[in-house]
Coordinates of C-alpha atoms and ligand atoms in Angstrom, one line a residue:
X263 CA 2.2 86.4 228.3
X264 CA 3.8 88.3 225.4
X265 CA 5.1 85.2 223.6
X266 CA 8.5 85.6 225.3
X267 CA 10.6 82.9 226.9
X268 CA 11.2 85.2 229.9
X269 CA 9.1 84.6 233.0
X270 CA 7.3 87.9 233.1
X271 CA 5.4 87.1 236.3
X272 CA 8.8 86.7 238.0
X273 CA 10.5 89.9 236.8
X274 CA 9.9 93.1 238.7
X275 CA 7.8 95.4 236.6
X276 CA 9.8 98.7 236.5
X277 CA 12.7 97.1 234.7
X278 CA 11.4 96.5 231.2
X279 CA 8.0 98.3 231.2
X280 CA 8.3 101.1 233.7
X281 CA 5.6 102.1 236.1
X282 CA 4.7 105.0 233.9
X283 CA 2.5 106.7 236.5
X284 CA 2.0 110.3 237.5
X285 CA 3.6 109.8 240.9
X286 CA 6.6 107.8 241.9
X287 CA 7.8 107.6 245.5
X288 CA 11.2 106.3 246.5
X289 CA 11.3 105.1 250.1
X290 CA 14.9 104.4 251.2
X291 CA 15.2 102.3 254.3
X292 CA 17.7 100.9 256.8
X293 CA 17.1 97.4 258.2
X294 CA 17.2 97.4 262.0
X295 CA 16.3 93.7 262.5
X296 CA 17.1 91.2 259.8
X297 CA 14.9 88.4 261.3
X298 CA 11.7 90.4 261.6
X299 CA 12.4 92.0 258.2
X300 CA 12.6 88.6 256.5
X301 CA 9.4 87.5 258.1
X302 CA 7.6 90.7 257.0
X303 CA 9.0 90.5 253.5
X304 CA 7.6 87.0 253.1
X305 CA 4.1 88.3 253.7
X306 CA 4.7 91.4 251.5
X307 CA 6.0 89.6 248.4
X308 CA 2.5 89.2 246.8
X309 CA 2.3 93.0 246.7
X310 CA 5.5 93.3 244.6
X311 CA 4.4 94.2 241.0
X312 CA 5.6 92.0 238.2
X313 CA 6.2 92.8 234.5
X314 CA 3.2 90.6 233.7
X315 CA 1.0 92.8 235.9
X316 CA 2.2 95.9 234.3
X317 CA 1.3 94.4 230.9
X318 CA -2.1 93.3 232.0
X319 CA -5.3 95.3 231.4
X320 CA -5.6 98.4 233.6
X321 CA -8.8 97.1 235.0
X322 CA -7.0 94.2 236.7
X323 CA -4.1 96.2 238.0
X324 CA -3.6 97.2 241.6
X325 CA -4.0 100.9 242.7
X326 CA -0.3 101.2 243.1
X327 CA 2.7 99.4 241.8
X328 CA 5.5 98.5 244.2
X329 CA 9.1 97.2 243.5
X330 CA 11.9 96.6 245.9
X331 CA 15.7 96.6 245.6
X332 CA 18.6 96.1 248.0
X333 CA 22.0 97.7 248.3
X334 CA 25.1 95.5 248.9
X335 CA 25.1 96.6 252.6
X336 CA 21.4 95.6 252.8
X337 CA 22.1 92.1 251.5
X338 CA 24.9 91.7 254.0
X339 CA 22.6 92.9 256.8
X340 CA 20.3 90.1 255.7
X341 CA 23.1 87.6 255.9
X342 CA 23.6 87.2 252.2
X343 CA 27.3 87.4 251.5
X344 CA 27.3 85.9 248.0
X345 CA 29.5 87.7 245.5
X346 CA 27.1 89.1 242.9
X347 CA 29.9 89.6 240.5
X348 CA 29.7 93.4 240.2
X349 CA 32.5 95.4 241.9
X350 CA 30.6 98.7 241.9
X351 CA 27.5 97.1 243.4
X352 CA 29.6 95.5 246.2
X353 CA 31.3 98.8 247.2
X354 CA 28.3 101.0 246.8
X355 CA 27.9 104.2 245.0
X356 CA 29.4 106.5 247.6
X357 CA 32.7 104.7 247.2
X358 CA 32.4 105.3 243.5
X359 CA 31.2 108.9 243.6
X360 CA 34.6 110.5 243.1
X361 CA 35.2 108.3 240.1
X362 CA 31.9 109.4 238.6
X363 CA 33.1 113.0 239.0
X364 CA 30.9 114.0 241.9
X365 CA 31.9 116.5 244.6
X366 CA 31.3 114.6 247.8
X367 CA 30.5 117.8 249.5
X368 CA 27.3 118.0 247.5
X369 CA 26.2 114.6 248.7
X370 CA 23.3 114.6 251.2
X371 CA 24.5 112.9 254.4
X372 CA 21.9 110.1 254.1
X373 CA 23.5 108.8 251.0
X374 CA 27.1 109.4 252.1
X375 CA 28.0 106.0 253.3
X376 CA 26.4 102.6 253.2
X377 CA 23.4 103.1 255.6
X378 CA 20.8 102.7 252.9
X379 CA 19.9 99.0 252.8
X380 CA 17.0 99.1 250.4
X381 CA 14.4 101.0 248.5
X382 CA 10.7 100.6 247.8
X383 CA 9.7 102.2 244.5
X384 CA 6.0 103.0 244.3
X385 CA 4.1 104.2 241.3
X386 CA 0.5 105.4 241.2
X387 CA -1.8 108.1 240.0
X388 CA -3.1 109.4 243.3
X389 CA -1.4 110.7 246.4
X390 CA -3.9 108.9 248.7
X391 CA -2.8 105.5 247.2
X392 CA 0.8 106.4 248.1
X393 CA -0.3 107.2 251.6
X394 CA -2.1 104.0 252.0
X395 CA 0.6 101.8 250.5
X396 CA 3.2 103.5 252.7
X397 CA 1.2 102.9 255.8
X398 CA 0.8 99.3 254.7
X399 CA 4.6 99.0 254.4
X400 CA 5.1 100.7 257.8
X401 CA 2.6 98.4 259.5
X402 CA 4.0 95.2 257.8
X403 CA 7.6 96.0 258.4
X404 CA 7.2 97.8 261.7
X405 CA 10.4 98.6 263.5
X406 CA 12.4 96.2 261.4
X407 CA 13.1 99.2 259.1
X408 CA 13.6 102.9 259.4
X409 CA 12.9 105.3 256.6
X410 CA 16.2 107.2 255.8
X411 CA 14.9 109.3 252.9
X412 CA 11.8 109.6 250.8
X413 CA 11.6 111.2 247.4
X414 CA 8.1 112.0 246.1
X415 CA 8.8 112.3 242.4
X416 CA 6.1 113.2 240.0
X417 CA 5.4 114.0 236.4
X418 CA 5.4 117.7 235.8
X419 CA 2.0 119.4 235.5
X420 CA -0.1 120.0 232.4
X421 CA 1.6 120.0 229.0
X422 CA 5.0 119.6 230.8
X423 CA 4.0 116.0 231.7
X424 CA 6.8 113.7 230.4
X425 CA 9.3 116.5 230.3
X426 CA 12.2 116.8 232.7
X427 CA 12.7 120.1 234.6
X428 CA 14.8 121.8 231.9
X429 CA 11.8 121.3 229.7
X430 CA 12.8 118.4 227.4
X431 CA 10.6 115.5 226.7
X432 CA 12.2 112.4 228.3
X433 CA 11.6 108.7 228.1
X434 CA 11.9 108.5 224.3
X435 CA 14.9 106.3 223.6
X436 CA 15.4 103.1 225.5
X437 CA 16.8 99.9 224.1
X438 CA 14.4 97.2 222.9
X439 CA 15.0 93.7 224.3
X440 CA 15.4 90.9 221.9
X441 CA 12.9 88.1 222.7
X442 CA 10.7 90.5 224.7
X443 CA 10.0 93.8 222.9
X444 CA 7.1 93.2 220.5
X445 CA 7.1 96.5 218.6
X446 CA 10.6 97.6 218.0
X447 CA 10.5 101.3 216.9
X448 CA 12.5 102.6 214.0
X449 CA 16.0 103.6 215.2
X450 CA 15.7 101.8 218.5
X451 CA 18.8 99.8 219.6
X452 CA 18.1 96.1 220.1
X453 CA 20.0 94.4 222.9
X454 CA 20.1 90.8 224.2
X455 CA 18.0 90.3 227.4
X456 CA 21.2 89.7 229.4
X457 CA 22.3 93.3 229.0
X458 CA 19.6 94.1 231.4
X459 CA 18.7 90.9 233.2
X460 CA 21.2 88.8 235.1
X461 CA 21.7 85.2 233.8
X462 CA 20.1 85.7 230.4
X463 CA 21.9 85.6 227.0
X464 CA 24.2 88.6 226.9
X465 CA 25.2 88.5 230.6
X466 CA 28.6 86.8 230.5
X467 CA 29.3 87.0 234.2
X468 CA 29.0 83.9 236.4
X469 CA 26.8 84.7 239.4
X470 CA 24.8 82.8 242.1
X471 CA 21.8 81.1 240.4
X472 CA 19.3 82.9 242.6
X473 CA 20.2 86.2 240.9
X474 CA 18.7 85.0 237.6
X475 CA 16.2 87.7 236.3
X476 CA 17.4 90.3 238.7
X477 CA 19.1 93.5 237.6
X478 CA 21.3 96.2 239.0
X479 CA 19.6 99.6 239.5
X480 CA 21.8 102.7 239.5
X481 CA 19.9 105.4 241.4
X482 CA 21.1 109.0 241.2
X483 CA 19.7 112.0 242.9
X484 CA 20.4 114.7 240.4
X485 CA 19.6 118.2 241.3
X486 CA 18.9 120.5 238.4
X487 CA 19.6 124.3 238.5
X488 CA 16.8 125.3 236.1
X489 CA 16.8 129.1 236.4
X490 CA 20.6 129.2 236.1
X491 CA 20.4 126.9 233.0
X492 CA 17.8 129.2 231.5
X493 CA 19.9 132.3 232.2
X494 CA 23.0 130.8 230.8
X495 CA 21.4 129.8 227.5
X496 CA 19.9 133.3 227.2
X497 CA 23.3 134.9 227.8
X498 CA 24.9 132.6 225.2
X499 CA 22.0 132.5 222.7
X500 CA 23.1 131.5 219.2
X501 CA 21.9 132.5 215.8
X502 CA 20.7 130.6 212.7
X503 CA 22.2 131.1 209.3
X504 CA 19.5 133.7 208.3
X505 CA 20.0 135.6 211.6
X506 CA 16.3 135.7 212.3
X507 CA 16.2 134.4 215.8
X508 CA 15.1 136.3 218.9
X509 CA 17.2 135.9 222.0
X510 CA 14.8 133.4 223.4
X511 CA 14.8 131.4 220.2
X512 CA 18.6 131.5 220.2
X513 CA 18.6 130.2 223.8
X514 CA 16.2 127.4 222.8
X515 CA 18.4 126.6 219.8
X516 CA 21.5 126.4 222.1
X517 CA 19.8 124.2 224.7
X518 CA 18.4 121.9 222.0
X519 CA 21.9 121.4 220.7
X520 CA 23.2 120.7 224.2
X521 CA 20.7 117.8 224.4
X522 CA 20.6 116.8 220.7
X523 CA 16.8 117.1 220.9
X524 CA 14.4 120.0 221.0
X525 CA 12.1 120.4 224.0
X526 CA 9.4 118.5 222.1
X527 CA 11.7 115.5 221.7
X528 CA 12.4 116.2 218.0
X529 CA 16.0 115.1 217.3
X530 CA 18.3 118.0 216.0
X531 CA 19.8 115.4 213.6
X532 CA 16.5 115.4 211.8
X533 CA 15.3 118.9 212.4
X534 CA 18.4 120.9 212.9
X535 CA 17.2 124.5 213.0
X536 CA 13.7 124.6 214.4
X537 CA 11.7 122.5 216.8
X538 CA 9.2 120.2 215.1
X539 CA 6.6 119.1 217.7
X540 CA 4.9 116.7 215.3
X541 CA 8.2 114.9 214.8
X542 CA 8.9 115.0 218.5
X543 CA 5.6 113.3 219.3
X544 CA 5.8 110.6 216.6
X545 CA 7.4 107.4 218.0
X546 CA 7.7 106.1 214.4
X547 CA 10.1 108.9 213.6
X548 CA 11.4 110.6 216.7
X549 CA 14.2 108.0 217.3
X550 CA 14.9 107.1 213.7
X551 CA 18.3 108.7 213.2
X552 CA 21.9 107.8 213.7
X553 CA 23.9 110.9 212.4
X554 CA 25.2 108.7 209.5
X555 CA 23.5 110.7 206.7
X556 CA 26.5 113.0 207.0
X557 CA 28.6 110.3 205.3
X558 CA 32.3 111.2 205.3
X559 CA 31.4 114.4 207.3
X560 CA 30.4 112.3 210.3
X561 CA 33.9 112.9 211.6
X562 CA 33.8 116.7 211.4
X563 CA 30.3 118.2 210.9
X564 CA 28.5 119.3 214.0
X565 CA 26.0 121.5 212.2
X566 CA 23.0 119.1 213.0
X567 CA 24.1 117.7 216.3
X568 CA 27.2 118.5 218.4
X569 CA 29.4 115.6 219.2
X570 CA 29.0 116.4 222.9
X571 CA 25.2 116.5 222.9
X572 CA 23.6 114.6 225.8
X573 CA 21.9 111.9 223.6
X574 CA 25.0 111.5 221.4
X575 CA 27.4 111.1 224.3
X576 CA 25.2 108.6 226.0
X577 CA 24.2 106.7 222.9
X578 CA 26.7 107.4 220.1
X579 CA 24.8 105.4 217.4
X580 CA 26.7 105.6 214.1
X581 CA 29.7 107.2 215.8
X582 CA 30.5 103.7 216.9
X583 CA 29.1 102.0 213.8
X584 CA 25.8 101.2 215.4
X585 CA 27.3 98.0 216.6
X586 CA 27.5 98.7 220.3
X587 CA 24.9 96.5 222.1
X588 CA 26.8 96.4 225.4
X589 CA 26.8 99.9 226.8
X590 CA 23.0 100.2 227.1
X591 CA 20.7 100.4 230.1
X592 CA 17.0 101.0 230.6
X593 CA 16.1 104.4 232.0
X594 CA 13.2 104.9 234.3
X595 CA 13.7 108.1 236.2
X596 CA 11.1 110.7 237.3
X597 CA 11.4 114.4 238.1
X598 CA 11.2 115.5 241.7
X599 CA 10.6 118.9 243.3
X600 CA 8.3 121.9 242.6
X601 CA 8.0 124.0 239.4
X602 CA 10.3 127.0 239.2
X603 CA 8.7 129.9 241.2
X604 CA 8.4 133.4 239.8
X605 CA 11.0 134.6 242.4
X606 CA 13.4 131.9 241.3
X607 CA 13.0 132.8 237.7
X608 CA 13.3 136.5 238.2
X609 CA 16.4 136.1 240.3
X610 CA 17.9 133.4 238.1
X611 CA 18.6 131.5 241.2
X612 CA 17.5 128.1 242.5
X613 CA 16.1 128.2 246.0
X614 CA 14.0 125.0 246.0
X615 CA 15.5 121.6 245.4
X616 CA 14.3 120.0 242.2
X617 CA 15.8 117.5 239.8
X618 CA 15.7 114.0 238.5
X619 CA 15.3 110.9 240.5
X620 CA 17.4 109.0 237.9
X621 CA 17.1 105.3 237.5
X622 CA 19.0 103.0 235.2
X623 CA 18.7 99.2 235.0
X624 CA 21.5 96.9 233.7
X625 CA 23.1 93.6 234.4
X626 CA 26.6 95.1 234.7
X627 CA 26.9 98.6 236.2
X628 CA 30.4 99.1 234.7
X629 CA 29.0 98.5 231.2
X630 CA 25.8 100.5 231.6
X631 CA 25.3 103.6 233.7
X632 CA 28.9 103.9 234.8
X633 CA 30.3 103.5 231.3
X634 CA 27.9 106.2 229.9
X635 CA 28.9 108.6 232.7
X636 CA 32.6 108.0 233.0
X637 CA 33.8 106.7 229.6
X638 CA 31.4 108.8 227.5
X639 CA 29.9 111.9 229.2
X640 CA 33.0 112.8 231.2
X641 CA 35.5 112.0 228.5
X642 CA 36.4 115.0 226.3
X643 CA 37.8 112.7 223.5
X644 CA 34.5 110.8 223.0
X645 CA 33.1 110.1 220.4
X646 CA 36.5 109.0 219.1
X647 CA 38.2 109.7 215.8
X648 CA 36.6 113.2 215.2
X649 CA 38.6 116.0 213.7
X650 CA 38.1 118.0 216.9
X651 CA 37.9 117.2 220.5
X652 CA 34.2 116.9 221.3
X653 CA 34.5 118.1 224.9
X654 CA 32.6 117.1 228.0
X655 CA 28.9 116.4 227.8
X656 CA 27.3 119.8 228.8
X657 CA 24.3 118.5 230.8
X658 CA 25.6 115.7 233.0
X659 CA 29.3 115.5 232.1
X660 CA 31.6 116.1 235.0
X661 CA 35.2 117.1 235.2
X662 CA 37.2 120.3 234.9
X663 CA 37.3 122.3 232.8
X664 CA 33.8 121.6 231.6
X665 CA 34.5 122.6 228.1
X666 CA 32.8 121.6 224.8
X667 CA 33.0 122.8 221.2
X668 CA 30.5 122.5 218.5
X669 CA 27.5 124.1 220.2
X670 CA 27.4 127.1 217.8
X671 CA 26.7 125.7 214.3
X672 CA 28.0 128.9 212.7
X673 CA 31.3 128.8 214.6
X674 CA 31.8 125.1 215.4
X675 CA 35.3 125.6 216.8
X676 CA 34.1 128.1 219.4
X677 CA 34.8 126.6 222.9
X678 CA 32.3 127.0 225.7
X679 CA 33.0 126.7 229.4
X680 CA 29.8 125.5 230.8
X681 CA 28.7 125.8 234.4
X682 CA 27.4 122.7 236.1
X683 CA 23.6 122.7 236.0
X684 CA 23.1 119.1 237.2
X685 CA 24.5 118.4 240.7
X686 CA 24.7 114.8 241.9
X687 CA 23.5 114.9 245.5
X688 CA 23.4 111.3 246.3
X689 CA 22.6 107.8 245.0
X690 CA 23.2 104.1 245.5
X691 CA 23.7 101.0 243.5
X692 CA 20.9 98.4 244.2
X693 CA 20.2 94.9 243.2
X694 CA 16.6 94.3 242.2
X695 CA 15.9 90.5 242.5
X696 CA 13.4 88.4 240.8
X697 CA 10.2 87.9 242.7
X698 CA 10.9 84.2 243.4
X699 CA 14.4 85.2 244.7
X700 CA 12.6 87.5 247.2
X701 CA 10.7 84.6 248.5
X702 CA 13.3 81.8 248.3
X703 CA 16.5 83.7 249.1
X704 CA 15.9 87.0 250.8
X705 CA 12.7 86.5 252.9
X706 CA 12.3 83.8 255.5
Ligands
LIG993 C1 18.2 110.7 227.0 C2 17.5 114.3 230.1 C3 20.8 112.3 233.1 C4 21.6 108.8 229.9 C5 17.8 111.9 227.6 C6 16.8 112.8 227.0 C7 16.6 113.8 227.9 C8 17.5 113.5 229.0 C9 15.7 115.0 227.7 C10 16.2 112.7 225.6 C11 14.9 111.9 225.6 C12 15.1 110.4 225.4 O1 15.9 110.0 224.5 O2 14.5 109.6 226.1 C13 18.4 114.1 231.2 C14 18.5 115.0 232.4 C15 19.4 114.4 233.2 C16 19.9 113.2 232.6 C17 17.8 116.3 232.5 C18 19.9 114.9 234.5 C19 19.3 115.6 235.3 C20 21.4 111.2 232.5 C21 22.5 110.4 233.0 C22 22.7 109.4 232.1 C23 21.7 109.6 231.0 C24 23.2 110.7 234.3 C25 23.7 108.3 232.1 C26 24.9 108.5 232.6 C27 20.7 109.0 228.9 C28 20.6 108.1 227.8 C29 19.6 108.6 226.9 C30 19.2 109.9 227.5 C31 21.3 106.7 227.6 C32 19.1 108.0 225.6 C33 20.0 108.4 224.5 C34 19.5 107.9 223.2 O3 19.3 106.7 223.1 O4 19.4 108.7 222.2 N1 18.2 112.3 228.8 N2 19.2 113.0 231.4 N3 20.9 110.7 231.3 N4 19.9 110.0 228.7 FE1 19.6 111.6 230.0

C-alpha cells in the first residue's frame, strides 16, 4: 500500500495516521499474571489496528481501532529485560516528572510510580463500540490484567470538534515522513522515518532487532483550567494599533498570540491582527509560514508572533534556520472531560476535570517530546539569539517565574507573569511495538 517501503500492515495505526475518531478511550492496565497475559495477547493480536487498515476504505474497516503499548515496568513484568536504548523510557515518566517541571503533588496516585504496565488505545465513533471492545478485552485478558485508569477522551461537540478545550483548532501541524507521506503540505516539516520509527533511517541508536518499526509514546494527562484562562485573558486584554477592539476581542487577540494561532487555526504570522477562519481551514495555507519574512527583524520583531508562542517554542521553524529535523514528534492527543458549565464560567473556576490526553510518538524521547518540553517550552532563552529574552512558553511551559515578553504587540517589552493554566496530572512513557513483535516477542 501507499508505495512506501515501510511495512504498513506491521506498524500500529495511531503512529503515522492517527485514529481520527470522535471517541478515544485510553485503558491503562496492570499485568497480574504474565503467563496468562501472553497467551491472551496472542489471540488478541489480530484485533490490533495497523497503519494499512487505517488507510484502507472505510467500508472495510473495523468498528473500532485498537492499539497497544507497554511501559518499561510492563515489559519487565513480561520477562523482557532488553535495553531499548532510551533512558527516559527505562526509568518511566514519574521519575522524569520533576525534570519536566511538574509538581509531583498534582500527579494522580495511579500514575505516581511504575504500576501502569500498558495501555490500550481505542478509537471509534460510537460509545456502544467502546463498550463492546472493552468487554472483549476484559473477557480475553480476564484476571491477567487490572484496569488502573480509564480516560474516555472525545472530540468536543458541534463546531468545536477538532478544537482543544481552550478553543483552538488542534491537529494542524505534524511532520511529514519522507518515504511515507504522499501529500506533503506547504510549510510542513519533512523528517526521515527513523525520527518516529525505531530502526529506520534517522534513528541512530542501536537497539534489539525486534523493536524495528516500534515507537515511543509519551503520554501526558494535562488538565486545562479553561475558565481561569478565559478570565486571565479578559483581565489582560490587549489592543490593536487602531484601538478598536472590545475587551473580548482583545482577550482573543492575546490568547491567539499565546498560541501563535487564532482559534480557527489561522497562524498569527500570516494574519497578525484578526482571525481568518478561511485561512485557518485551508490546509494548503494554514501551515505555510516560518516567520522568515521578517528578514533581519527575525531577531527582534514580535509584532506578528511572540517568540514564546506555543507553536513557535515547540516548532521554531526559521528561528533555527528550518534545518531541524531531529526534534520532531507526531502528536495524536484528544481532549477529555466535559464542556465548561455555566457555573464554572460565571465563577471563573474549574470544578470539573478537563484537559488534553496528550500523545506524542518519536523514536527518541529525549529528542522529541522531552526536548520540546524542557529545552524549548521551559527555557526562557529559547529561541536563541533574540534581542530580548523570549520567556517561558505561556501555555505548557513550566518553571518559575512563568514570565514572558512580547505578548502585547504595542508594548513588546512588557513582561507578563502568567498563571499555570495547564497542570500535568500524570503520564507515562510507553513503547508501542510493531504488530509482528507483539506476536513474536511479547505474546506467547
Ligand atoms: C501545536 C494546543 C500541549 C507540542 C498546537 C496547537 C494547539 C496546541 C492549539 C496548534 C495546532 C497545530 O499546529 O496542530 C495544546 C494544548 C496543550 C498542548 C491545549 C496542553 C493542554 C503540548 C505539549 C507539547 C506540544 C505538552 C510538547 C511538549 C506541540 C507541537 C505543535 C503544537 C510540536 C506543532 C507546532 C507546529 O508545528 O507549528 N498545540 N498543546 N503541545 N503543540 Fe501543543
